Tab-separated table of C-alpha atoms in Angstrom:
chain	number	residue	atom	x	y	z
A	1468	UNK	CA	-2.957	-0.340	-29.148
A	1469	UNK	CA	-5.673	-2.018	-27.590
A	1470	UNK	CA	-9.625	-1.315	-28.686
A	1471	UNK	CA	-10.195	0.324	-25.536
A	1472	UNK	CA	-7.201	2.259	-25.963
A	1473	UNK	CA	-8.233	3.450	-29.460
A	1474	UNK	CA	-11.728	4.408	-28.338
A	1475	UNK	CA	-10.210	6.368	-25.869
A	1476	UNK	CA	-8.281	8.012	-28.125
A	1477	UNK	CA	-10.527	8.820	-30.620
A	1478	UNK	CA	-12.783	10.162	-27.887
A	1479	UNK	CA	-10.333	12.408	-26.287
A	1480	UNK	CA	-9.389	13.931	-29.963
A	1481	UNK	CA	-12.904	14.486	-30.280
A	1482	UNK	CA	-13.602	16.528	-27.225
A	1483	UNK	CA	-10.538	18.423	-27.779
A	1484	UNK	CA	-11.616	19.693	-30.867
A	1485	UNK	CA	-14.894	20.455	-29.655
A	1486	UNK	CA	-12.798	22.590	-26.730
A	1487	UNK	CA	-11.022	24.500	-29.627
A	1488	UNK	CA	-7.517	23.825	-28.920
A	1489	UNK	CA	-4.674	24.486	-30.637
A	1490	UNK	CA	-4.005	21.764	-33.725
A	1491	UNK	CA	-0.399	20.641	-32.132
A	1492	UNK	CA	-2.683	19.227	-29.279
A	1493	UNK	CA	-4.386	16.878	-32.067
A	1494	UNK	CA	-1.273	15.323	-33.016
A	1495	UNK	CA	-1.674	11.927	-32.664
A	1496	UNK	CA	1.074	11.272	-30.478
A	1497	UNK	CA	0.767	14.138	-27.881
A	1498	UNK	CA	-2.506	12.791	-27.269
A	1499	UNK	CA	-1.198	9.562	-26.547
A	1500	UNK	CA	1.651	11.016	-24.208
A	1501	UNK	CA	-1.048	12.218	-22.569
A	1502	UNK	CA	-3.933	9.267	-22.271
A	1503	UNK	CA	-0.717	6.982	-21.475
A	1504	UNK	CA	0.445	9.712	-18.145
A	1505	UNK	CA	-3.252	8.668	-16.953
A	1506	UNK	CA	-3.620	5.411	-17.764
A	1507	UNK	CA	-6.327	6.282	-20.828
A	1508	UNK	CA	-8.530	7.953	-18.665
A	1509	UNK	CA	-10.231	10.097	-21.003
A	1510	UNK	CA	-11.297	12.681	-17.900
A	1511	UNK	CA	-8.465	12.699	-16.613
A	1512	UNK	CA	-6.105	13.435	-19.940
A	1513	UNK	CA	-8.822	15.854	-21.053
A	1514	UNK	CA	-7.810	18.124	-17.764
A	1515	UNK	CA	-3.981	17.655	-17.992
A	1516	UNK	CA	-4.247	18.888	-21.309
A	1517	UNK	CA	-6.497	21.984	-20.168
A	1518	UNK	CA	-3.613	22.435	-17.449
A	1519	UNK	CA	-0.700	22.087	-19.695
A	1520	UNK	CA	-2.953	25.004	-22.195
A	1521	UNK	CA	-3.076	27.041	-19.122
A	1522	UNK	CA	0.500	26.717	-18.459
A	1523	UNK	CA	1.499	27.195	-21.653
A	1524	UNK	CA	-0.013	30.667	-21.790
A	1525	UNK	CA	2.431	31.849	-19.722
A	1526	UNK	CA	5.131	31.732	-22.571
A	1527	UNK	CA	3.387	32.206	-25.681
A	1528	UNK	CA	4.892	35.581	-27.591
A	1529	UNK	CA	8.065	35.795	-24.835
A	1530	UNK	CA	11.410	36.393	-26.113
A	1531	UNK	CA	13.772	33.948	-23.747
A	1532	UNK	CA	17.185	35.858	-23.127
A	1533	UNK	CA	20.060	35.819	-20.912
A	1534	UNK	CA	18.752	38.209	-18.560
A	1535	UNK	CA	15.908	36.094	-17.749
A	1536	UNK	CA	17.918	33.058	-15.732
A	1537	UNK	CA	21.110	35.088	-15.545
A	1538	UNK	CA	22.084	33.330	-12.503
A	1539	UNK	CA	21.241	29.616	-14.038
A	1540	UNK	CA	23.400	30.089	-16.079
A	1541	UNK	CA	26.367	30.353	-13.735
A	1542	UNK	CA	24.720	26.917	-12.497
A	1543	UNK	CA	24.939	25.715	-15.715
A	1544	UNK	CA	28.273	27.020	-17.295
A	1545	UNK	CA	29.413	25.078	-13.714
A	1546	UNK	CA	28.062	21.939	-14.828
A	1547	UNK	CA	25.241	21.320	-13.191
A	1548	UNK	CA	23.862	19.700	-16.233
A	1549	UNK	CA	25.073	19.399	-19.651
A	1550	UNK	CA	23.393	17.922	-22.944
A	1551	UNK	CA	26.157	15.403	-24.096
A	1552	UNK	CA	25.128	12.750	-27.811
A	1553	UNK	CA	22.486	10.419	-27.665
A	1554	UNK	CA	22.285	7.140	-26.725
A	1555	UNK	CA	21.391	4.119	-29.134
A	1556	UNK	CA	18.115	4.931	-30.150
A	1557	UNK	CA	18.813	8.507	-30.007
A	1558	UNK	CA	17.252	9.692	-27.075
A	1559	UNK	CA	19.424	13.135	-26.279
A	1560	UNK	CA	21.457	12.368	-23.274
A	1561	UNK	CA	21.726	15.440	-20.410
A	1562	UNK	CA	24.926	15.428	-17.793
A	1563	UNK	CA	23.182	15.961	-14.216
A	1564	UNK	CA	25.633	16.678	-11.064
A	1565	UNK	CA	23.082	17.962	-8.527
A	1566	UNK	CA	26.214	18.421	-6.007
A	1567	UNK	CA	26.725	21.660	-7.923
A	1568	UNK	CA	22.785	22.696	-6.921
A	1569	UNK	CA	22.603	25.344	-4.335
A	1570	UNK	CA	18.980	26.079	-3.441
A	1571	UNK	CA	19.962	28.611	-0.975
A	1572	UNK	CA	21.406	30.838	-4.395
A	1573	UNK	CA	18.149	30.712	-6.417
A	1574	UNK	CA	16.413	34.033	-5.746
A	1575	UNK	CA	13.708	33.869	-7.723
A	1576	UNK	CA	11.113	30.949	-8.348
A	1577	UNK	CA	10.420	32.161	-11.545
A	1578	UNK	CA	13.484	32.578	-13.026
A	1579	UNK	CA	14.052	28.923	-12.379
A	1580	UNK	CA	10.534	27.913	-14.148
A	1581	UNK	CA	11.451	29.693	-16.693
A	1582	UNK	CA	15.123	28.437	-17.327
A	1583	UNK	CA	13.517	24.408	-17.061
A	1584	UNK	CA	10.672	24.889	-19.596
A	1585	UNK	CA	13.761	27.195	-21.473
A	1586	UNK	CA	15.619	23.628	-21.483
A	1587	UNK	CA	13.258	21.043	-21.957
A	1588	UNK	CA	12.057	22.796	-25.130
A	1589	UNK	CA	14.862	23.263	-25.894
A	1590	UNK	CA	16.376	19.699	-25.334
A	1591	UNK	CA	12.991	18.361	-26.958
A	1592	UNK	CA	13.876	20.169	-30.532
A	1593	UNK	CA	17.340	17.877	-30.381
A	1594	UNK	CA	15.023	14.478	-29.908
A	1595	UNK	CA	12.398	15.443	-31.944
A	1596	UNK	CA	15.305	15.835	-35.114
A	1597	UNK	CA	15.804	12.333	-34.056
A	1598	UNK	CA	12.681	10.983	-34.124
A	1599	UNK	CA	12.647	10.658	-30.436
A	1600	UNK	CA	10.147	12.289	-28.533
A	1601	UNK	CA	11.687	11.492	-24.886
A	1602	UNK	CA	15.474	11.810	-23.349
A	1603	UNK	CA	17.857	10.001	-21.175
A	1604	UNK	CA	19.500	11.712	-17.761
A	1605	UNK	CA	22.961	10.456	-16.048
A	1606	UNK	CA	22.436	11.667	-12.508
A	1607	UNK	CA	26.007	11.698	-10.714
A	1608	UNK	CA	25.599	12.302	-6.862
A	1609	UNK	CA	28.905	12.531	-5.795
A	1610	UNK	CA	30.016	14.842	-3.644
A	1611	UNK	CA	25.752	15.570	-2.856
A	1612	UNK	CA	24.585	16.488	0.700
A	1613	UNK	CA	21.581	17.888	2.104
A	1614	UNK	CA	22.755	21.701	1.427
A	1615	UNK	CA	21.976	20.570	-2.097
A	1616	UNK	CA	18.446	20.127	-1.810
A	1617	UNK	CA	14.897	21.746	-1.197
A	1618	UNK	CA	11.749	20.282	-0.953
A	1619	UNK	CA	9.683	22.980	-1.905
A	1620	UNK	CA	11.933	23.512	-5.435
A	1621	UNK	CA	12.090	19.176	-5.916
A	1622	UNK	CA	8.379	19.389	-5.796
A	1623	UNK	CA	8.269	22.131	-7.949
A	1624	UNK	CA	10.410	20.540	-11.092
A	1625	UNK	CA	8.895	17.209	-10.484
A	1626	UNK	CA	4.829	18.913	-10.763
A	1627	UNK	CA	5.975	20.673	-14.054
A	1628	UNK	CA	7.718	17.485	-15.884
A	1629	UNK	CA	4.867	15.281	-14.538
A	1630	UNK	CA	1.963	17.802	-15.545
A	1631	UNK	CA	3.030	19.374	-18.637
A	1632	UNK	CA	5.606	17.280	-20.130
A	1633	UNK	CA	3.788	13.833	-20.130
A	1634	UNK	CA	5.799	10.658	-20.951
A	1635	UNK	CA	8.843	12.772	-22.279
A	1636	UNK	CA	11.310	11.220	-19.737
A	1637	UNK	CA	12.921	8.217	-21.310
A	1638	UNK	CA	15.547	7.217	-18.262
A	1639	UNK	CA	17.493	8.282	-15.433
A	1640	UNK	CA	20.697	6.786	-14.350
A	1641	UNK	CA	21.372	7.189	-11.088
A	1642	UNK	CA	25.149	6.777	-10.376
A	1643	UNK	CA	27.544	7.406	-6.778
A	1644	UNK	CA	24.564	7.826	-4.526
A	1645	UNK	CA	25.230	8.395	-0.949
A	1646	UNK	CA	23.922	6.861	1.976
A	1647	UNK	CA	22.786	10.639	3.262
A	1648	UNK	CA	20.791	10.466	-0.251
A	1649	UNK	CA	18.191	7.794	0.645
A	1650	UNK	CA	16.672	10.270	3.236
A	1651	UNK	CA	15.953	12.507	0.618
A	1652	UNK	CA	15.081	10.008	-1.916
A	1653	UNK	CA	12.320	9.054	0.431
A	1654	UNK	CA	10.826	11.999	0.347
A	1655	UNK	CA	10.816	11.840	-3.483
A	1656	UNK	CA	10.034	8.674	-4.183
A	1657	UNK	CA	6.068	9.537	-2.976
A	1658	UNK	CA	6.225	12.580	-5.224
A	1659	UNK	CA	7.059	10.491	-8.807
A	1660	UNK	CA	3.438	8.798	-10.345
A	1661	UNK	CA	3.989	5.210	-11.012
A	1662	UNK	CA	5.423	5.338	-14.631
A	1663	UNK	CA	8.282	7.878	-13.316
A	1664	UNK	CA	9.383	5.289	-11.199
A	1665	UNK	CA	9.896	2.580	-13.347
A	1666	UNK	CA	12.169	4.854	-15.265
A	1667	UNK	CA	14.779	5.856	-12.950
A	1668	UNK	CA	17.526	3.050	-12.484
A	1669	UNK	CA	19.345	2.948	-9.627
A	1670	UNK	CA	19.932	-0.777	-8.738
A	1671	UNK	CA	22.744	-1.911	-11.479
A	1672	UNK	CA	22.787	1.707	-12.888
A	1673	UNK	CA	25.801	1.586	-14.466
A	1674	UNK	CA	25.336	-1.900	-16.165
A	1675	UNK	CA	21.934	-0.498	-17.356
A	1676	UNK	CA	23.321	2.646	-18.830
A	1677	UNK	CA	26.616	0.702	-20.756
A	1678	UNK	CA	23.855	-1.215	-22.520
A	1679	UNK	CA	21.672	1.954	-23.358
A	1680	UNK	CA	24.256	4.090	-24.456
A	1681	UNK	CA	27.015	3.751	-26.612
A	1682	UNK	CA	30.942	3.454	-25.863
A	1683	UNK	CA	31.406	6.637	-28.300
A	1684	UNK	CA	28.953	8.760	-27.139
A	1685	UNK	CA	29.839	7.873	-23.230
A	1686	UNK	CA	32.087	10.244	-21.408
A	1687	UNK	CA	35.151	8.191	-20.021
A	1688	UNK	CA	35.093	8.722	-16.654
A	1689	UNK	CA	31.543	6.626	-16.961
A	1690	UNK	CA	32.887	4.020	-18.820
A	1691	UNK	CA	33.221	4.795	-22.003
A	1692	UNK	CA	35.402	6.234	-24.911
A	1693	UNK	CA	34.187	9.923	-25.761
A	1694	UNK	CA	36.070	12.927	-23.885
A	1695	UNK	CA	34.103	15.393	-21.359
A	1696	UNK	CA	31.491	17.092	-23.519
A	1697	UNK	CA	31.884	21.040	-24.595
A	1698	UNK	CA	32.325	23.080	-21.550
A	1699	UNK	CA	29.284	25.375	-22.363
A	1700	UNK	CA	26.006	23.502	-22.344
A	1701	UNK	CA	24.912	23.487	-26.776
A	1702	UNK	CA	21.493	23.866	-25.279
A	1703	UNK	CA	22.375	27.271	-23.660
A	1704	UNK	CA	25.161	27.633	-26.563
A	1705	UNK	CA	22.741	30.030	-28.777
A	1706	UNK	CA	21.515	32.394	-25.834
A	1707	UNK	CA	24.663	33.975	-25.914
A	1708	UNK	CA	23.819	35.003	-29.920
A	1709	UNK	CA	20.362	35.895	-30.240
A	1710	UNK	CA	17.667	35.743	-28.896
A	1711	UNK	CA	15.197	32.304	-28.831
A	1712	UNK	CA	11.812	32.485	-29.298
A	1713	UNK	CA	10.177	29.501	-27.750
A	1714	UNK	CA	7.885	26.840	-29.273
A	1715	UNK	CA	5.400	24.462	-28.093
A	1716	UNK	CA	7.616	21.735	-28.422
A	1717	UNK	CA	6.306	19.655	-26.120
A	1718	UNK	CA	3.243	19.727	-28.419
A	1719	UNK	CA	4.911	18.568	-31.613
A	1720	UNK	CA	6.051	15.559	-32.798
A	1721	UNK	CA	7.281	13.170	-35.675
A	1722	UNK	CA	4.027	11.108	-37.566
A	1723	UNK	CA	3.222	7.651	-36.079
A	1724	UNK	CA	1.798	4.655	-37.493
A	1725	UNK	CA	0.717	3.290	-34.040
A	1726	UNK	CA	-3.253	3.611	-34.940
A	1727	UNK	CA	-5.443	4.500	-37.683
A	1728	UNK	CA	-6.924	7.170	-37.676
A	1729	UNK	CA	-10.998	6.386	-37.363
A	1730	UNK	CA	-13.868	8.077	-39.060
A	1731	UNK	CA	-15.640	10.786	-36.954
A	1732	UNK	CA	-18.742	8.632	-37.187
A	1733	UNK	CA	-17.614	5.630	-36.173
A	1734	UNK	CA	-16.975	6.385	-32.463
A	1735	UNK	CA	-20.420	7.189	-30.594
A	1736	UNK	CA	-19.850	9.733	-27.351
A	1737	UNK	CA	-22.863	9.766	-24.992
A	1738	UNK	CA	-23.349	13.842	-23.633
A	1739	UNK	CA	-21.812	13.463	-20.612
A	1740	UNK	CA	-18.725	12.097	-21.689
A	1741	UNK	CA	-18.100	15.865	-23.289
A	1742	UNK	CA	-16.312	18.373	-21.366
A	1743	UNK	CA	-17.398	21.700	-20.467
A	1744	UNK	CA	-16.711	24.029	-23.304
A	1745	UNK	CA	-16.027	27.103	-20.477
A	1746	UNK	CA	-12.049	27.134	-20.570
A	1747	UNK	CA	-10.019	27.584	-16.843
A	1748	UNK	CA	-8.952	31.469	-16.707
A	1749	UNK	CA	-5.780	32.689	-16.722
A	1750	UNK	CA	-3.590	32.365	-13.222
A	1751	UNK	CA	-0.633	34.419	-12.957
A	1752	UNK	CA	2.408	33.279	-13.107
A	1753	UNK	CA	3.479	33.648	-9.245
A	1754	UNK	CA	0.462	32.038	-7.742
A	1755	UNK	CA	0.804	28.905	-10.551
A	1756	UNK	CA	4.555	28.622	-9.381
A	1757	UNK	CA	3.454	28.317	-5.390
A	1758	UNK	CA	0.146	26.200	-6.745
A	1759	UNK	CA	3.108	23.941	-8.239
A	1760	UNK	CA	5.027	24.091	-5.229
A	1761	UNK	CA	2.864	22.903	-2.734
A	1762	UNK	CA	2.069	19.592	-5.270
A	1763	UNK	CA	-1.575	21.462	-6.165
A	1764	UNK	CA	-3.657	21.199	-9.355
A	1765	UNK	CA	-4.210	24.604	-10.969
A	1766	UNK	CA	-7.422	25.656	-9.710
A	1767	UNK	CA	-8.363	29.523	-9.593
A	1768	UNK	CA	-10.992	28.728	-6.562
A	1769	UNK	CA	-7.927	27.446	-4.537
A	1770	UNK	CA	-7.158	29.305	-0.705
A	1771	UNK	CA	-2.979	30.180	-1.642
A	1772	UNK	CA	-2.381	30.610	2.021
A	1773	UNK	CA	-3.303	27.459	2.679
A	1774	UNK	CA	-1.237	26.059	-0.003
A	1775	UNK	CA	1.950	27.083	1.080
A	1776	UNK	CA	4.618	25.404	2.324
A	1777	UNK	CA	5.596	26.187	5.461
A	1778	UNK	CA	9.423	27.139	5.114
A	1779	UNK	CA	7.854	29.196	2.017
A	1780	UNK	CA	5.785	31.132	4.644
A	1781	UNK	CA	8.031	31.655	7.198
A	1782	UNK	CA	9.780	33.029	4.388
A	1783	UNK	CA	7.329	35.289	3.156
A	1784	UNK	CA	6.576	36.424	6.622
A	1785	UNK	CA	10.385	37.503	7.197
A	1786	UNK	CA	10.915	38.785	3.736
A	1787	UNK	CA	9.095	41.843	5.006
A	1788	UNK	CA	11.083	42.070	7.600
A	1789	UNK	CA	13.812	45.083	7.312
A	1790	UNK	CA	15.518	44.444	10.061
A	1791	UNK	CA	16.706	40.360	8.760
A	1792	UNK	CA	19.476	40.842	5.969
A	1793	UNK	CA	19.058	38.440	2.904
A	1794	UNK	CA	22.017	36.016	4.190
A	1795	UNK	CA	19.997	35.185	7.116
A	1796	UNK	CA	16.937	34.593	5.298
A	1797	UNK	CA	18.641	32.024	3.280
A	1798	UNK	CA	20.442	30.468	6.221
A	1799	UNK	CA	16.869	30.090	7.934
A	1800	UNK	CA	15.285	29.004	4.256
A	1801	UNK	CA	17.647	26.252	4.415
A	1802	UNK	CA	17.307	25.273	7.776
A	1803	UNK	CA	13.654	24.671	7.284
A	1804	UNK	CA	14.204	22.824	4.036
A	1805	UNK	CA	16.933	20.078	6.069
A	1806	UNK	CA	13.977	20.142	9.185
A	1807	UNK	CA	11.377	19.218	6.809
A	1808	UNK	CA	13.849	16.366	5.405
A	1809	UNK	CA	15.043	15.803	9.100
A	1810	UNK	CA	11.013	15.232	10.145
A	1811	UNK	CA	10.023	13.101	7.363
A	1812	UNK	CA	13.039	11.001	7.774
A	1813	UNK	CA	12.141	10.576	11.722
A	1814	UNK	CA	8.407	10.076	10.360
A	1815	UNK	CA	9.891	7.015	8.250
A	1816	UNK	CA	11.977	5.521	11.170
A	1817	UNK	CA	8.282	5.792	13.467
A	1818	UNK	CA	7.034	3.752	10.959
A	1819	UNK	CA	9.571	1.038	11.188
A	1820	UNK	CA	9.717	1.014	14.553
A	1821	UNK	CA	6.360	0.882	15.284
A	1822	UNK	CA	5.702	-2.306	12.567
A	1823	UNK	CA	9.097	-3.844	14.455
A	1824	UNK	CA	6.558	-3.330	18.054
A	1825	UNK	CA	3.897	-5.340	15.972
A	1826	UNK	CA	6.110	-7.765	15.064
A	1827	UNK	CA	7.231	-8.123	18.755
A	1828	UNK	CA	3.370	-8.400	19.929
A	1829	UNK	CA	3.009	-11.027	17.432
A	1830	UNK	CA	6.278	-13.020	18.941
A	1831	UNK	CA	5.377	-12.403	21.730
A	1832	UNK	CA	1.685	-13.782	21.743
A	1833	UNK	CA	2.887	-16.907	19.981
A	1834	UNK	CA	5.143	-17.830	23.142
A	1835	UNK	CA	2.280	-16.822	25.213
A	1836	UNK	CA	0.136	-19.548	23.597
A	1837	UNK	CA	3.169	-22.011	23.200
A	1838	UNK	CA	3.712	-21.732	27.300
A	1839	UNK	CA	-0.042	-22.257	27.829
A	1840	UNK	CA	0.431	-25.237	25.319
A	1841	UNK	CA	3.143	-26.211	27.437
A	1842	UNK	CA	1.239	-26.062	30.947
A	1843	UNK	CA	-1.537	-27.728	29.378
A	1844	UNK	CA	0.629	-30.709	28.134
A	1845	UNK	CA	2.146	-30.807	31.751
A	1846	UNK	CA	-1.085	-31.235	33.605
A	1847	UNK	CA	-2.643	-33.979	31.361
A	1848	UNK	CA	0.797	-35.711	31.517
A	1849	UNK	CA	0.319	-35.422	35.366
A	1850	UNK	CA	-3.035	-37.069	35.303
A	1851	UNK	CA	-2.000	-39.740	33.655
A	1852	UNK	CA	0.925	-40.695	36.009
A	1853	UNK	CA	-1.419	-40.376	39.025
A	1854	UNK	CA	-3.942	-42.579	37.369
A	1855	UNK	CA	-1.339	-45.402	36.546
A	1856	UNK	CA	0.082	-45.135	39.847
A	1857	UNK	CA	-3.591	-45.670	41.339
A	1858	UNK	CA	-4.020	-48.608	39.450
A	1859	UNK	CA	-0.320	-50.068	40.695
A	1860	UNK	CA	-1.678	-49.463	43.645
A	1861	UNK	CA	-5.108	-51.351	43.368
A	1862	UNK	CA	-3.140	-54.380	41.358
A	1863	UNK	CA	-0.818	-54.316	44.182
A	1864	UNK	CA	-4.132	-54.458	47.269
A	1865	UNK	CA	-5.600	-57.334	44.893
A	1866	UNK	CA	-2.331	-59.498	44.439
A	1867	UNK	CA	-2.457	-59.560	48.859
A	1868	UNK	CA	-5.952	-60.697	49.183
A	1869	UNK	CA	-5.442	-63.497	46.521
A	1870	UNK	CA	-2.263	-64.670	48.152
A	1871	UNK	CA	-4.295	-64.167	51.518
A	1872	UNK	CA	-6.797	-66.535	50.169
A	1873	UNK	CA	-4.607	-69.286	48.591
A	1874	UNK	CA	-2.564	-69.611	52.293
A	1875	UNK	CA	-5.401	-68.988	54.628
């Protein structure tokens, strides 16, 4: 690290203990997950970490059981994802086949909040007995079409692994993707931050991953040696034998010897560099899932119903509705979530077609000034002949009046 990466870090440990929070939020590498998601702006990793408390809240004390994402769990005994070895430096390695997704068959945002943060905790116990404190996806889009995905649930995921589970993903593999997928992956590409980006590999994907993860651990239909993984997911293995009480595992992690830790004294903080001691209040559970939907910070002064997206209130609005049965809902739920992908994909093509008309005017006022060039060239070259052929001319009148001279 850097000085002015240490100072930062010393003065973001400082402020969090002067907020009170929990001692898994002074471990010296959650802090850094955090400074490093915002570039080691102190501000700015002060309030992720007050919005990954508040989020947090939600779980603390709760008993995760079957009944709680019974119907992600069809999803995932289908295998929609699957947690499969580790690759070389033992990053856990998850199975992804978003072909098996069906947006229009999750009834309940929360379930599905609940089943991810289920997961990653989950998935984050296996790397943390590694010493790892990130993971590794192989994301296999074959068979994947639009009825696959939803805006409104992308943006969803995307906001919670972002926000609340900083620097945790290692690298994404992105294998057998469609033409019909770069639509969509427009659309997503504005929703990753900068480091997410550089993290997903799609140009020479599979090369990438052969080199990252090892012939025994592969499955073979990727390339390498090891047979398809255990039919039932070992991450969801124990929910089907008791109960799991989840941990902030996002919060803990293996000792580092990246930095020293510094004296309290020997890092000054000027007054306004502390943060308000008055902690954000608690936000229930359904408005932080919509907050999260619509790609919003948690903020309790926030308008909702101006928040929302608007296939979520058109469904809202028809959900009340007795007269619409459920299977037209979803039909006109989906519908809304392939016209949104539909209008940003015409938005895109606008774009190109309009900087293809720029490029046109710009042609086009080059030949403009060429063909004045041109004319310009033509009429001096004209001058010139008529001023040589005066002068033939004038040679020609003088020659006669000398020879008239000489033989008058």
């Amino acid at each position: 690290l850097t000085e002015p990466e240490i100072h930062a870090y010393d003065t973001l440990k400082q402020q969090v203990e002067a907020l009170g929070f929990a001692e898994n939020y002074l471990d010296a590498r959650c802090l850094l997950r955090f400074l490093r998601a915002r570039k080691f702006n102190v501000k700015k990793s002060l309030v992720m970490i007050q919005d990954d408390n508040l989020f947090r809240e939600q779980f603390r004390g709760r008993n995760f059981q079957l009944s709680d994402f019974a119907s992600l769990i069809v999803f995932s005994d289908d295998g929609i994802w699957r947690h499969g070895g580790c690759d070389k430096v033992g990053r856990p390695v998850v199975y992804a086949k978003p072909a098996l997704f069906f947006p229009s068959q999750i009834t309940d945002d929360e379930e599905l909040v609940l089943f991810f943060v289920y997961y990653m905790d989950s998935l984050l116990k296996i790397a943390d007995a590694e010493g790892r404190e990130d993971f590794a996806i192989i994301c296999d889009l074959k068979g994947w079409s639009f009825k696959n995905f939803s805006l409104p649930l992308t943006r969803l995921l995307i906001n919670i692994l972002q926000n609340y589970y900083p620097e945790r993903l290692g690298r994404v593999f992105v294998l057998n993707m469609p033409m019909l997928f770069r639509g969509a992956w427009n659309i997503i590409y504005p929703l990753l931050d900068e480091r997410t980006r550089c993290k997903i590999c799609i140009k020479n994907a599979n090369k990438l991953m052969l080199e990252t993860i090892s012939a025994e651990m592969l499955e073979k239909k990727y390339g390498g040696n090891h047979e398809e993984w255990a039919f039932r997911d070992p991450v969801v293995a124990p929910l089907f034998d008791v109960e799991v009480m989840p941990t902030d595992v996002n919060n803990q992690s293996v000792p580092t010897d990246d930095i020293e830790e510094s004296e309290s004294d020997s890092v000054s903080i000027e007054p306004d560099q502390l943060a308000s001691p008055k902690m954000k209040r608690f936000v229930p559970f359904s408005r932080l899932i919509n907050i999260l939907k619509g790609g919003k910070t948690i903020d309790n002064k926030s308008k909702l119903a101006n928040k929302r997206t608007f296939s979520r209130g058109v469904q809202n609005i028809f959900s009340s509705q007795s007269s619409i049965s459920s299977e037209a809902l979803e039909r006109l739920t989906l519908q809304l979530d392939d016209l949104e992908v539909t209008v940003e994909s015409l938005k895109k093509e606008q774009e190109t077609i309009n900087q293809t008309l720029r490029e046109l005017k710009l042609v086009n006022s080059a030949s403009k000034q060429r063909n004045t060039q041109c004319e310009n060239d033509a009429n001096a070259g004209w001058t010139q002949y008529s001023l040589h052929y005066l002068l033939a001319i004038m040679f020609a009148m003088q020659c006669l009046q000398l020879q008239a001279q000489l033989y008058g």
